[in-house]
Amino acid sequence: MTEQNQQTVDTNTGVKPTAIEDATWQRNVIEKLATAALSEQKTARRWSTFFKGLTFSYILILLLILLGVFGDDKKTFDEHTALIEINGVIQAGGDVTADAVMASLNDAYESKGTKGIILRINSPGGSPVQAGIINDEIRRQKKLHPNIPVYAVVEDICASGGYYIAAAADKIYVDKASIVGSIGVLMDGYGFTEAMKKVGVERRLMTAGENKAMLDPFSPVNPKHQELAQAMLNEIHEQFKTVVRQGRGARLKETPETFSGLFWSGEQSIKIGLADAVGSANYVAREIIKQEEIVDFTYQDDFASRIAKRIGASVSTAIGEVISKQLVDSGEIRLR
């Protein structure tokens, strides 16, 4: 038998397959492999098309969000009460900023259906600059729109910078257990001179300008600098007191403790003239403004800003950045 006519023995049956059967078996195997390959290619193409479509849809939605296509057109509402949340620490780049509140106020006043505005406040205070800008803007808008009242409604806390804002409202409503007041100014920091002595660290500081290193936490307290800082705090405190007196007018029952930095319960704040009555946002909308429907005009960051803040928040968790931020902020003036 020649080499071409030799047949292999089937390992399972022990029978030598014919040449036709062997060719058939090989063809079947090749067909199955080809079919499997084609099926795999089709599946891969389908998944590729799916993910390309998903990516396109995602990018399209992001573009629509950035362009404001999905934003609410607050100017088309029927008659309503406008709500603006002031929630958190008041500071540039923080929970509450002057730019955000001013944008909210502008939207609320531009809405033709707005019959009254509620500033719902839950803030321990913050920057006197940001609070002052917001206070000025509220007073400016009130002059431009004398028929639209502005009410402050206090939830848990309305202290210091929070009250600086509330003082611009026509009336202030509180809960009986709210914390109200803390009309004062502070500047806090740290002093490391004794710790440096213990570990043998020498401070080498050079400046151009005798007061450039004012309040440096690694240098001993300079009486002149301390006096200058106190004078500045007193000046800002006087500005705060003026705002409160202008806002509250004859309702304020001023005593030596009123501007001492003390705070009171909501119930007590009514008695001393820092607030007017007990009431929630729903109560003010329903009973005072007479427009029970509430539309939230609180400014919301756009998508890109939210992503940037999240990235910034993640990065700021590094220990070195936390420590450096504390050192940089040690001389910050706050209404808290």
Short mmCIF file of C-alpha atoms in Angstrom, two decimals:
data_model
loop_
_atom_site.label_atom_id
_atom_site.label_comp_id
_atom_site.label_asym_id
_atom_site.label_seq_id
_atom_site.Cartn_x
_atom_site.Cartn_y
_atom_site.Cartn_z
CA MET A 1 0.00 0.00 0.00
CA THR A 2 1.39 3.34 -0.97
CA GLU A 3 1.90 6.20 1.46
CA GLN A 4 -0.98 8.19 -0.17
CA ASN A 5 -3.47 5.34 0.38
CA GLN A 6 -2.59 4.71 4.01
CA GLN A 7 -5.44 5.31 6.46
CA THR A 8 -5.22 6.12 10.13
CA VAL A 9 -7.05 4.07 12.73
CA ASP A 10 -9.87 5.72 14.67
CA THR A 11 -8.67 5.76 18.29
CA ASN A 12 -12.22 5.33 19.61
CA THR A 13 -13.53 2.49 17.38
CA GLY A 14 -10.32 0.95 16.12
CA VAL A 15 -11.73 1.14 12.57
CA LYS A 16 -9.81 2.67 9.73
CA PRO A 17 -11.94 5.51 8.21
CA THR A 18 -12.25 5.75 4.47
CA ALA A 19 -10.62 8.61 2.58
CA ILE A 20 -14.05 10.15 1.92
CA GLU A 21 -14.98 10.04 5.59
CA ASP A 22 -11.66 11.55 6.57
CA ALA A 23 -12.08 14.40 4.06
CA THR A 24 -15.63 14.95 5.26
CA TRP A 25 -14.49 15.12 8.84
CA GLN A 26 -11.79 17.66 8.01
CA ARG A 27 -14.24 19.77 6.01
CA ASN A 28 -16.72 19.75 8.89
CA VAL A 29 -14.04 20.84 11.31
CA ILE A 30 -12.95 23.66 8.99
CA GLU A 31 -16.56 24.77 8.51
CA LYS A 32 -17.14 24.83 12.25
CA LEU A 33 -13.98 26.82 12.85
CA ALA A 34 -14.88 29.27 10.10
CA THR A 35 -18.44 29.63 11.42
CA ALA A 36 -17.15 30.21 14.95
CA ALA A 37 -14.68 32.81 13.67
CA LEU A 38 -17.38 34.62 11.69
CA SER A 39 -19.73 34.52 14.67
CA GLU A 40 -17.01 35.94 16.90
CA GLN A 41 -16.31 38.72 14.41
CA LYS A 42 -20.01 39.59 14.20
CA THR A 43 -20.27 39.69 18.00
CA ALA A 44 -17.17 41.89 18.22
CA ARG A 45 -18.61 44.24 15.59
CA ARG A 46 -21.91 44.45 17.44
CA TRP A 47 -20.19 45.27 20.73
CA SER A 48 -17.94 47.78 18.97
CA THR A 49 -20.99 49.47 17.43
CA PHE A 50 -22.76 49.45 20.79
CA PHE A 51 -19.89 51.07 22.67
CA LYS A 52 -19.35 53.62 19.90
CA GLY A 53 -23.03 54.55 20.07
CA LEU A 54 -22.91 54.71 23.87
CA THR A 55 -19.85 56.98 23.77
CA PHE A 56 -21.48 59.23 21.20
CA SER A 57 -24.68 59.46 23.27
CA TYR A 58 -22.67 60.27 26.41
CA ILE A 59 -20.73 63.03 24.68
CA LEU A 60 -23.95 64.41 23.17
CA ILE A 61 -25.65 64.54 26.56
CA LEU A 62 -22.63 66.30 28.08
CA LEU A 63 -22.68 68.89 25.32
CA LEU A 64 -26.41 69.46 25.80
CA ILE A 65 -25.89 69.89 29.54
CA LEU A 66 -23.02 72.33 28.99
CA LEU A 67 -25.14 74.30 26.53
CA GLY A 68 -27.98 74.44 29.05
CA VAL A 69 -30.47 72.57 26.88
CA PHE A 70 -31.68 70.59 29.88
CA GLY A 71 -31.78 73.61 32.20
CA ASP A 72 -35.02 74.87 33.66
CA ASP A 73 -36.39 78.06 32.19
CA LYS A 74 -37.38 79.61 35.49
CA LYS A 75 -38.82 82.65 33.74
CA THR A 76 -41.80 80.67 32.46
CA PHE A 77 -43.28 79.67 35.82
CA ASP A 78 -46.68 80.83 36.96
CA GLU A 79 -47.00 82.89 40.13
CA HIS A 80 -44.78 81.43 42.82
CA THR A 81 -42.48 82.01 45.78
CA ALA A 82 -38.80 82.00 44.85
CA LEU A 83 -36.47 80.05 47.13
CA ILE A 84 -32.72 80.61 47.42
CA GLU A 85 -30.70 78.29 49.65
CA ILE A 86 -27.76 79.74 51.63
CA ASN A 87 -26.37 76.56 53.06
CA GLY A 88 -22.85 76.18 54.44
CA VAL A 89 -19.77 78.30 54.96
CA ILE A 90 -19.72 81.63 53.14
CA GLN A 91 -16.44 82.03 51.29
CA ALA A 92 -15.01 82.45 47.82
CA GLY A 93 -14.95 79.05 46.17
CA GLY A 94 -16.86 77.54 49.10
CA ASP A 95 -20.39 76.37 49.82
CA VAL A 96 -21.87 79.85 49.50
CA THR A 97 -20.34 82.52 47.26
CA ALA A 98 -21.43 86.04 46.43
CA ASP A 99 -21.45 85.30 42.70
CA ALA A 100 -23.74 82.30 43.12
CA VAL A 101 -26.22 84.11 45.39
CA MET A 102 -26.25 87.18 43.13
CA ALA A 103 -27.00 84.96 40.13
CA SER A 104 -29.82 83.31 42.06
CA LEU A 105 -31.28 86.67 43.05
CA ASN A 106 -31.11 87.93 39.49
CA ASP A 107 -32.93 84.84 38.17
CA ALA A 108 -35.59 85.08 40.88
CA TYR A 109 -36.28 88.75 40.19
CA GLU A 110 -36.32 88.25 36.42
CA SER A 111 -38.96 85.54 36.70
CA LYS A 112 -42.28 87.29 36.00
CA GLY A 113 -44.15 84.97 38.35
CA THR A 114 -42.09 85.76 41.45
CA LYS A 115 -44.26 87.27 44.20
CA GLY A 116 -41.75 87.01 47.01
CA ILE A 117 -38.28 85.66 47.75
CA ILE A 118 -37.21 83.41 50.63
CA LEU A 119 -33.57 83.15 51.65
CA ARG A 120 -33.40 79.87 53.54
CA ILE A 121 -30.27 80.16 55.66
CA ASN A 122 -28.32 77.46 57.41
CA SER A 123 -24.83 78.89 57.82
CA PRO A 124 -22.26 79.38 60.60
CA GLY A 125 -20.80 82.38 58.78
CA GLY A 126 -17.61 82.94 56.84
CA SER A 127 -16.05 85.73 54.82
CA PRO A 128 -17.14 89.29 55.69
CA VAL A 129 -16.38 90.27 52.10
CA GLN A 130 -18.65 87.65 50.52
CA ALA A 131 -21.40 88.29 53.09
CA GLY A 132 -21.11 92.04 52.56
CA ILE A 133 -21.40 91.74 48.79
CA ILE A 134 -24.54 89.61 49.16
CA ASN A 135 -26.05 92.05 51.65
CA ASP A 136 -25.41 94.98 49.31
CA GLU A 137 -26.93 93.11 46.37
CA ILE A 138 -30.10 92.23 48.29
CA ARG A 139 -30.59 95.86 49.27
CA ARG A 140 -29.93 97.02 45.70
CA GLN A 141 -32.43 94.57 44.23
CA LYS A 142 -35.04 95.54 46.82
CA LYS A 143 -34.84 99.14 45.67
CA LEU A 144 -35.28 98.06 42.06
CA HIS A 145 -38.20 95.74 42.91
CA PRO A 146 -40.04 97.31 45.88
CA ASN A 147 -43.12 95.13 45.29
CA ILE A 148 -41.26 91.85 45.77
CA PRO A 149 -40.53 91.23 49.48
CA VAL A 150 -37.49 89.31 50.68
CA TYR A 151 -37.69 87.13 53.76
CA ALA A 152 -34.93 85.25 55.56
CA VAL A 153 -35.91 81.89 57.02
CA VAL A 154 -33.44 80.38 59.47
CA GLU A 155 -33.14 76.64 59.88
CA ASP A 156 -30.49 75.26 62.27
CA ILE A 157 -28.08 78.18 62.40
CA CYS A 158 -27.79 81.74 61.17
CA ALA A 159 -24.64 83.03 62.79
CA SER A 160 -22.16 85.79 62.06
CA GLY A 161 -21.81 86.03 58.26
CA GLY A 162 -25.11 84.19 57.86
CA TYR A 163 -26.82 86.85 59.95
CA TYR A 164 -24.94 89.55 58.01
CA ILE A 165 -26.91 88.34 54.97
CA ALA A 166 -30.20 87.88 56.83
CA ALA A 167 -30.10 91.46 58.11
CA ALA A 168 -30.84 92.70 54.58
CA ALA A 169 -34.18 90.87 54.46
CA ASP A 170 -37.51 92.58 55.15
CA LYS A 171 -38.22 90.10 57.94
CA ILE A 172 -36.41 87.20 59.58
CA TYR A 173 -38.25 84.00 60.51
CA VAL A 174 -36.71 81.35 62.75
CA ASP A 175 -37.43 78.07 64.44
CA LYS A 176 -37.69 78.21 68.21
CA ALA A 177 -34.49 76.16 68.51
CA SER A 178 -32.48 77.90 65.77
CA ILE A 179 -29.12 79.44 66.68
CA VAL A 180 -29.02 83.13 65.81
CA GLY A 181 -26.49 85.90 66.33
CA SER A 182 -22.73 85.72 66.92
CA ILE A 183 -22.30 89.25 65.62
CA GLY A 184 -18.55 89.57 65.78
CA VAL A 185 -15.31 89.17 63.83
CA LEU A 186 -12.37 86.87 64.42
CA MET A 187 -8.89 86.23 63.11
CA ASP A 188 -7.30 83.04 64.35
CA GLY A 189 -3.98 81.36 63.76
CA TYR A 190 -1.17 79.35 65.33
CA GLY A 191 2.10 80.12 67.05
CA PHE A 192 4.99 77.67 66.67
CA THR A 193 7.82 79.57 68.33
CA GLU A 194 7.98 77.42 71.50
CA ALA A 195 7.78 74.19 69.50
CA MET A 196 10.62 75.43 67.28
CA LYS A 197 12.78 76.06 70.35
CA LYS A 198 12.18 72.54 71.65
CA VAL A 199 13.17 70.87 68.39
CA GLY A 200 16.02 73.27 67.69
CA VAL A 201 14.60 74.95 64.59
CA GLU A 202 15.73 78.47 63.72
CA ARG A 203 13.44 80.82 61.81
CA ARG A 204 15.26 82.72 59.05
CA LEU A 205 12.94 85.32 57.61
CA MET A 206 13.85 88.18 55.30
CA THR A 207 11.39 90.85 54.16
CA ALA A 208 11.31 94.11 52.25
CA GLY A 209 8.86 96.18 54.25
CA GLU A 210 8.84 96.19 58.03
CA ASN A 211 5.29 94.85 58.30
CA LYS A 212 5.44 92.27 55.51
CA ALA A 213 5.76 89.37 57.97
CA MET A 214 2.81 90.55 60.04
CA LEU A 215 1.22 87.69 62.01
CA ASP A 216 3.84 85.19 60.86
CA PRO A 217 3.10 82.03 62.90
CA PHE A 218 6.80 81.15 63.16
CA SER A 219 7.82 84.48 64.70
CA PRO A 220 7.12 85.92 68.18
CA VAL A 221 4.07 88.15 68.57
CA ASN A 222 4.84 91.73 67.60
CA PRO A 223 2.79 94.16 69.76
CA LYS A 224 2.59 96.67 66.92
CA HIS A 225 1.25 94.07 64.50
CA GLN A 226 -1.21 92.82 67.07
CA GLU A 227 -2.49 96.37 67.55
CA LEU A 228 -2.86 96.89 63.80
CA ALA A 229 -4.77 93.62 63.41
CA GLN A 230 -7.08 94.48 66.27
CA ALA A 231 -7.83 97.88 64.76
CA MET A 232 -8.76 96.20 61.48
CA LEU A 233 -11.03 93.71 63.28
CA ASN A 234 -12.72 96.56 65.14
CA GLU A 235 -13.33 98.40 61.87
CA ILE A 236 -14.95 95.36 60.25
CA HIS A 237 -16.99 94.82 63.40
CA GLU A 238 -18.32 98.36 63.16
CA GLN A 239 -19.32 97.71 59.55
CA PHE A 240 -21.19 94.60 60.71
CA LYS A 241 -22.97 96.52 63.46
CA THR A 242 -24.01 99.23 61.00
CA VAL A 243 -25.51 96.64 58.65
CA VAL A 244 -27.50 95.07 61.48
CA ARG A 245 -28.77 98.41 62.76
CA GLN A 246 -29.82 99.49 59.26
CA GLY A 247 -31.53 96.19 58.58
CA ARG A 248 -33.36 95.78 61.86
CA GLY A 249 -34.09 99.43 62.61
CA ALA A 250 -36.37 100.10 65.57
CA ARG A 251 -37.04 96.37 66.00
CA LEU A 252 -33.55 95.84 67.42
CA LYS A 253 -33.45 95.96 71.22
CA GLU A 254 -29.77 96.75 71.48
CA THR A 255 -27.83 95.94 74.65
CA PRO A 256 -24.09 95.69 75.39
CA GLU A 257 -24.31 91.96 74.58
CA THR A 258 -25.99 92.37 71.19
CA PHE A 259 -22.72 92.82 69.31
CA SER A 260 -20.48 90.90 71.69
CA GLY A 261 -20.39 87.70 69.64
CA LEU A 262 -22.98 85.90 71.74
CA PHE A 263 -25.68 83.83 70.06
CA TRP A 264 -29.21 83.00 71.12
CA SER A 265 -31.98 80.52 70.44
CA GLY A 266 -34.52 81.45 67.81
CA GLU A 267 -37.15 82.09 70.46
CA GLN A 268 -34.85 84.43 72.40
CA SER A 269 -33.68 86.17 69.21
CA ILE A 270 -37.26 87.30 68.59
CA LYS A 271 -37.44 88.89 72.04
CA ILE A 272 -34.26 90.91 71.51
CA GLY A 273 -35.18 91.98 67.99
CA LEU A 274 -32.74 89.93 65.96
CA ALA A 275 -35.65 88.05 64.39
CA ASP A 276 -39.35 88.73 63.83
CA ALA A 277 -41.33 85.53 64.25
CA VAL A 278 -41.35 81.76 64.18
CA GLY A 279 -41.93 80.27 60.74
CA SER A 280 -40.64 77.82 58.16
CA ALA A 281 -40.17 78.38 54.43
CA ASN A 282 -43.50 76.68 53.69
CA TYR A 283 -45.24 78.84 56.27
CA VAL A 284 -43.82 82.07 54.86
CA ALA A 285 -44.73 81.09 51.31
CA ARG A 286 -48.27 80.06 52.26
CA GLU A 287 -49.21 82.60 54.92
CA ILE A 288 -47.02 85.65 54.28
CA ILE A 289 -46.32 85.75 50.55
CA LYS A 290 -49.62 83.96 49.77
CA GLN A 291 -47.99 81.86 47.05
CA GLU A 292 -47.73 78.29 48.27
CA GLU A 293 -45.91 77.03 45.18
CA ILE A 294 -42.18 77.28 45.78
CA VAL A 295 -39.65 77.37 42.93
CA ASP A 296 -35.99 76.81 43.81
CA PHE A 297 -33.72 79.40 42.18
CA THR A 298 -30.57 78.33 44.01
CA TYR A 299 -27.61 78.57 41.66
CA GLN A 300 -26.20 75.22 40.56
CA ASP A 301 -22.71 74.77 39.16
CA ASP A 302 -22.52 73.58 35.57
CA PHE A 303 -21.20 70.11 34.80
CA ALA A 304 -17.63 71.22 34.15
CA SER A 305 -17.47 73.15 37.43
CA ARG A 306 -18.79 70.21 39.42
CA ILE A 307 -16.17 67.92 37.89
CA ALA A 308 -13.42 70.45 38.64
CA LYS A 309 -14.55 70.76 42.25
CA ARG A 310 -14.62 66.99 42.68
CA ILE A 311 -11.12 66.69 41.28
CA GLY A 312 -9.94 69.51 43.53
CA ALA A 313 -11.56 67.91 46.55
CA SER A 314 -9.85 64.60 45.81
CA VAL A 315 -6.45 66.18 45.42
CA SER A 316 -6.85 68.28 48.56
CA THR A 317 -7.07 65.16 50.71
CA ALA A 318 -3.31 64.80 50.56
CA ILE A 319 -1.82 65.39 54.01
CA GLY A 320 0.75 67.90 52.79
CA GLU A 321 -1.90 70.07 51.15
CA VAL A 322 -4.09 70.01 54.24
CA ILE A 323 -1.23 71.21 56.41
CA SER A 324 -0.21 73.94 53.96
CA LYS A 325 -3.80 75.16 53.66
CA GLN A 326 -4.05 75.46 57.43
CA LEU A 327 -0.93 77.57 57.48
CA VAL A 328 -2.08 79.79 54.62
CA ASP A 329 -5.52 80.31 56.16
CA SER A 330 -4.20 80.96 59.65
CA GLY A 331 -4.55 84.72 59.28
CA GLU A 332 -7.91 84.73 57.53
CA ILE A 333 -10.62 87.07 58.84
CA ARG A 334 -13.96 85.35 59.35
CA LEU A 335 -17.41 86.20 60.61
CA ARG A 336 -17.79 83.08 62.71
#
